């Protein structure tokens, strides 16, 4: 590869790492279980799930790091062996770092006592290596093939979760780009149709002028009448086209079960791939609501996608429909509950704010929750979150029943 090719590969790798939403995110039990298991099985004092950024390595999970690195959960690359795994996209096995020119001057040897190292790549389905799943010993060690295989298996488990998150982010980005392109085409089309009004008005006025300018013979009147009827038909068509978007955005009577069914059509394949069951057994029969169905489908899809994204493989996401009263108003309540990482109490107060990005909703998803709030409140409803760290989250929103 040329230097420009290598630079492009690295830029793509870093973009994928940011899209994953893992950088600077809090510890998660699902990853901590795998590093703890590796430390126990391999009998090593330190195990890291290390993500290699441009000038640092961030530890999504770690076991055995001394302070202050354990609290910081990152080190500069001058302390990193994992950077070579990311750069070479292949395992790095070190028996004694003091005897290996590649790493013997690395500060991790002097300051952290890193002597033996075995790291395997954390590679996405797209081929980008985000970092390393590694085991570290403070004394020389000959790593066995079985030990390296254990590291590979645990790295694959970690990447199953990470790949799902990346795919969800890509899907969201593609959907937003598609919507933006559609909106742009619609605006351009509406403008073109609107611009027809000026020449059409001139044609209509000209036909009126012909009628009042003097008597017409029978053939002239027949042609004039045909032209006038076609001008009127064209005018009606232009008016209909210009009024259609406003009519489409208007609320109408809609069955809540249809909104759930449409949202599941978008999210269901992602849940299947992640090995997550979406439980719909609590969909009660509820009254119709006055709603813009496209808006509510987008809201529910957003909440379901986030629930799937942050629920461990093999977990469940629950969807409920129920009649309720919101501030005394008869309403239909949509509920999405996950078994994910949860949200801290202080973050729940700001999570629906425009532009707010929490660890759970980095790389743009905070904007989606702001959109959800605007849509629900515009329909006279309310959206809420209930959560505790490590115990999952419940998002719910109320829409008034049909008046």
C-alpha atoms as one frame of an Amber mdcrd trajectory, in Angstrom:
protein
   0.000   0.000   0.000   1.056   3.596  -0.615   1.188   6.081   2.257  -2.049
   7.663   1.011  -3.738   4.243   0.977  -2.595   3.585   4.539  -3.861   7.000
   5.623  -7.258   6.272   4.077  -7.463   2.895   5.820  -6.602   4.494   9.163
  -9.157   7.274   8.661 -11.847   4.707   7.930 -10.819   2.669  10.989 -11.063
   5.705  13.263 -14.435   6.701  11.764 -15.783   3.215  12.458 -14.432   3.346
  16.014 -16.297   6.591  16.641 -19.450   5.250  15.029 -19.436   2.351  17.484
 -20.137   4.783  20.348 -17.671   2.937  22.599 -15.017   5.613  23.089 -15.333
   7.237  26.528 -18.416   5.160  27.340 -18.808   3.756  30.871 -18.025   0.160
  31.802 -20.605  -2.435  30.776 -21.197  -5.717  32.540 -21.317  -7.716  29.324
 -17.707  -6.754  28.432 -16.452  -6.867  32.022 -17.602 -10.492  32.269 -15.372
 -11.474  29.339 -12.226  -9.738  30.625 -12.789 -11.233  34.096 -13.257 -14.682
  32.547 -10.052 -14.332  30.523  -8.067 -13.308  33.597  -9.435 -16.249  35.568
  -8.951 -18.896  32.872  -5.534 -17.682  31.677  -4.353 -16.833  35.199  -3.020
 -13.433  34.158  -3.074 -10.374  36.419  -4.194  -7.987  33.659  -6.683  -8.336
  30.791  -7.716  -5.412  28.570 -10.317  -4.749  25.941  -8.414  -1.889  24.351
  -9.710   0.468  21.639  -6.909   2.279  19.805  -7.700   5.918  19.051  -5.522
   8.420  17.173  -3.252   9.269  20.131  -4.441   7.050  22.987  -5.866   3.653
  23.848  -9.205   3.547  25.689 -10.102   0.556  27.841 -13.729  -0.400  27.327
 -13.083  -3.080  29.936 -10.087  -3.941  32.091  -9.004  -6.201  34.907  -5.929
  -5.565  37.060  -4.644  -2.178  35.869  -2.905  -0.170  38.609  -3.981   3.362
  39.456  -4.247   5.972  38.105  -4.785   4.078  34.827  -7.638   1.953  36.162
  -9.672   5.071  36.985  -8.668   6.971  33.830  -9.398   3.890  31.670  -6.923
   5.089  29.049  -3.222   5.607  28.400  -1.209   7.449  25.738   0.034   5.270
  22.879   3.511   5.485  24.402   2.154   2.869  26.867   0.465   0.742  24.226
   1.277  -2.658  22.803  -2.275  -2.849  21.411  -1.511  -0.179  18.795   0.571
  -2.761  16.896  -2.324  -5.231  16.839  -4.554  -2.506  15.389  -1.944  -1.382
  12.859  -0.974  -4.876  11.663  -4.444  -6.462  11.983  -2.943  -9.612  13.433
  -2.132 -11.066  16.861   0.901  -9.867  18.767   2.534 -12.429  21.073   5.389
 -11.311  23.327   7.233 -13.709  25.647   9.540 -11.095  27.193   9.072  -7.468
  26.150  12.524  -6.536  27.460  14.109  -8.636  24.718  11.905  -7.478  21.815
  13.103  -4.310  19.994   9.545  -3.403  18.921   8.345  -2.830  22.492  11.295
  -2.904  24.894  11.372   0.915  25.140   7.612   1.177  25.554   6.713   2.996
  28.796   4.333   0.190  29.756   7.368  -2.034  30.366   8.979   0.437  32.758
   5.920   1.915  34.495   3.314  -0.864  34.355   5.502  -3.949  34.522   4.276
  -5.353  31.204   6.610  -8.235  30.393   4.516 -10.885  28.576   1.698  -9.867
  26.234  -0.775 -11.716  24.015  -3.287  -9.672  22.042  -5.746 -10.565  19.274
  -7.512  -8.099  16.961 -10.989  -6.708  17.604 -12.095  -6.632  13.970 -15.456
  -5.535  12.571 -17.393  -7.341   9.853 -16.189  -4.551   7.562 -12.539  -5.453
   8.246 -11.565  -2.500  10.458  -9.493  -3.439  13.511 -10.602  -1.251  16.407
  -8.102  -2.500  18.963  -7.043  -5.569  20.880  -8.368  -8.082  23.406  -5.218
  -8.877  25.341  -3.768 -10.643  28.361  -0.700  -9.339  30.205   1.728 -10.945
  32.638   4.381  -9.326  34.776   6.910 -12.094  34.166   8.152 -13.874  31.022
   5.657 -16.347  29.641   5.365 -18.744  26.704   1.788 -18.434  25.467   0.170
 -21.678  24.265  -2.008 -22.149  21.229  -4.982 -22.939  23.462  -4.523 -19.678
  25.375  -4.487 -17.670  22.151  -7.612 -19.499  20.996  -9.384 -18.509  24.233
  -8.497 -14.856  23.564  -9.784 -15.144  19.981 -13.083 -16.661  21.118 -13.679
 -13.921  23.692 -12.732 -11.222  21.175 -15.319 -12.653  18.760 -17.985 -12.500
  21.476 -17.151  -8.862  22.143 -17.260  -8.030  18.435 -20.717  -9.577  18.068
 -22.050  -6.818  20.308 -19.904  -4.107  18.752 -20.803  -5.044  15.165 -24.495
  -4.832  16.028 -24.034  -1.318  17.366 -22.081  -0.234  14.301 -24.720  -1.715
  11.980 -27.473   0.105  13.850 -25.610   3.394  13.539 -25.024   2.836   9.820
 -28.676   1.989   9.327 -29.730   5.127  11.161 -27.357   7.272   9.114 -28.586
   5.756   5.838 -32.204   6.267   6.850 -31.563   9.905   7.736 -29.698  10.498
   4.463 -32.547   8.921   2.535 -35.091  11.084   4.341 -33.003  14.204   3.740
 -32.711  13.382   0.018 -36.444  12.755  -0.197 -37.182  16.046   1.540 -34.844
  17.872  -0.835 -36.469  16.279  -3.885 -39.928  17.090  -2.515 -39.009  20.726
  -1.912 -37.530  21.015  -5.398 -40.580  19.378  -6.960 -42.971  21.617  -5.014
 -41.011  24.679  -6.093 -41.124  23.607  -9.752 -44.870  23.044  -9.529 -45.316
  26.353  -7.737 -43.397  28.085 -10.520 -45.981  26.814 -13.015 -48.556  29.125
 -11.467 -47.113  32.269 -13.092 -47.238  31.107 -16.742 -50.525  29.300 -16.060
 -52.040  32.530 -14.737 -50.838  34.313 -17.862 -52.469  31.659 -20.065 -55.760
  31.942 -18.166 -55.746  35.750 -18.387 -54.984  35.533 -22.102 -57.944  33.233
 -22.657 -60.171  35.614 -20.701 -58.903  38.489 -22.849 -59.731  36.556 -26.010
 -63.300  36.055 -24.791 -63.924  39.727 -24.092 -62.010  41.115 -27.074 -64.785
  40.455 -29.505 -67.169  37.833 -30.921 -65.698  34.464 -31.953 -66.906  32.314
 -34.789 -68.044  28.788 -34.066 -64.674  27.138 -34.741 -62.736  29.746 -32.739
 -65.100  29.343 -29.781 -64.692  25.544 -29.898 -60.904  25.853 -29.777 -61.121
  28.556 -27.098 -63.361  26.349 -24.954 -60.961  23.369 -25.266 -58.035  25.596
 -24.228 -59.970  27.022 -21.281 -61.000  23.577 -20.018 -57.424  22.304 -20.211
 -56.108  25.416 -18.464 -58.645  24.861 -15.677 -57.694  21.174 -15.390 -53.992
  22.082 -15.197 -54.737  24.705 -12.550 -56.646  22.133 -10.481 -53.769  19.667
 -10.826 -51.209  22.236  -9.638 -53.390  23.153  -6.664 -53.857  19.478  -5.747
 -50.111  18.783  -5.864 -49.333  21.807  -3.686 -51.968  20.868  -1.111 -51.013
  17.163  -0.852 -48.060  17.510   1.584 -50.166  19.541   4.015 -52.914  16.924
   3.886 -50.392  14.095   4.340 -48.997  15.737   7.473 -52.420  16.093   9.032
 -53.483  13.778  11.815 -55.969  10.997  11.177 -57.576   8.138  13.055 -55.134
   5.277  13.431 -54.914   1.966  15.269 -51.915   1.846  17.670 -51.340  -1.852
  16.843 -50.551  -0.865  13.254 -47.878   1.581  14.465 -46.247  -1.179  16.520
 -46.418  -3.607  13.602 -44.772  -1.120  11.228 -41.970  -0.302  13.687 -41.278
  -4.002  14.279 -40.921  -4.424  10.525 -37.927  -2.055  10.625 -36.300  -3.290
  13.840 -37.171  -7.013  13.771 -34.322  -8.079  11.422 -31.770  -6.231  13.576
 -33.064  -7.960  16.705 -32.933 -11.373  15.005 -29.329 -10.802  13.997 -28.430
  -9.793  17.540 -30.115 -12.849  19.047 -32.585 -10.633  20.915 -36.264 -11.491
  21.344 -38.810  -8.672  21.053 -41.669  -9.712  23.328 -45.060  -8.375  22.167
 -47.230 -10.520  24.420 -48.472  -7.461  26.335 -50.044  -5.642  23.386 -53.492
  -4.947  24.831 -56.398  -4.031  22.597 -56.617  -0.245  22.835 -58.807   2.470
  21.281 -57.772   4.302  18.095 -55.806   7.533  18.353 -55.552  10.696  16.313
 -52.017  10.646  14.953 -49.668  11.082  12.048 -48.742   7.389  11.679 -45.425
   8.036   9.903 -44.232  10.230  12.768 -45.219   7.746  15.474 -43.664   4.819
  13.584 -40.406   6.762  13.458 -40.601   7.508  17.207 -41.267   3.874  18.128
 -38.582   2.628  15.698 -36.057   4.950  17.347 -36.875   3.653  20.838 -36.860
  -0.008  19.750 -33.551   0.344  17.897 -31.907   1.865  20.986 -33.341  -0.920
  23.157 -31.960  -3.617  20.836 -28.624  -1.849  20.572 -27.985  -1.852  24.319
 -29.456  -5.231  25.268 -26.910  -8.081  25.552 -27.150 -10.970  23.114 -29.781
 -13.452  24.235 -31.719 -10.744  26.089 -35.259  -9.495  25.586 -36.951  -6.247
  24.671 -40.564  -5.816  25.741 -43.215  -3.770  23.914 -46.539  -2.975  25.570
 -49.709  -1.138  24.609 -52.186  -0.158  27.305 -54.937   2.287  28.092 -53.868
   4.922  30.599 -54.616   8.390  31.882 -51.983  11.059  31.485 -52.741  14.069
  33.701 -56.360  12.974  33.668 -56.580  12.650  29.872 -57.613   9.215  28.495
 -54.587   8.059  26.515 -52.862   5.130  24.879 -49.463   4.313  26.369 -46.655
   2.837  24.260 -43.935   1.185  26.372 -40.479  -0.143  25.382 -38.421  -1.905
  28.082 -34.901  -3.255  27.592 -32.397  -5.279  29.604 -29.508  -2.990  28.740
 -26.929  -0.901  30.603 -29.347   1.665  32.009 -29.092   5.450  32.352 -27.810
   7.385  35.347 -30.434   9.452  37.264 -28.723  12.761  36.498 -28.693  11.966
  32.770 -32.396  11.129  32.691 -33.186  14.795  33.372 -31.554  15.984  30.143
 -31.783  12.988  27.828 -34.508  14.466  25.601 -32.740  17.804  25.134 -31.711
  18.888  21.641 -28.091  17.954  20.944 -27.623  16.084  24.229 -25.236  13.119
  23.812 -24.915  10.652  26.661 -22.763   7.512  26.683 -25.794   5.513  25.605
 -26.726   7.812  22.733 -23.453   9.029  21.236 -22.883   9.702  17.555 -26.243
  11.332  16.855 -28.882   9.306  18.644 -29.504  12.084  21.150 -30.980  14.058
  18.256 -33.412  11.193  17.681 -34.720  11.432  21.254 -35.149  15.192  20.893
 -37.200  14.506  17.760 -39.306  11.958  19.658 -40.104  14.510  22.343 -41.140
  17.157  19.792 -43.431  14.746  17.936 -45.144  13.392  21.051 -45.674  16.777
  22.656 -46.993  18.206  19.378 -49.756  15.573  19.573 -50.635  16.557  23.135
 -48.749  13.634  24.662 -45.749  13.074  26.888 -42.609  10.903  26.737 -40.827
   9.558  29.827 -37.862   7.406  30.815 -37.371   5.219  33.885 -33.987   3.580
  34.369 -31.242   2.490  36.737 -27.644   1.705  35.861 -27.191  -1.979  35.155
 -30.949  -2.645  35.343 -32.216  -1.641  31.914 -34.500   1.208  30.846 -38.164
   1.796  30.112 -39.199   4.470  27.624 -42.899   5.249  27.356 -45.035   7.809
  25.616 -48.691   8.785  25.863 -50.943   9.771  22.975 -54.467  11.008  23.757
 -57.261   8.722  22.661 -59.400   9.738  19.723 -61.534  12.704  20.756
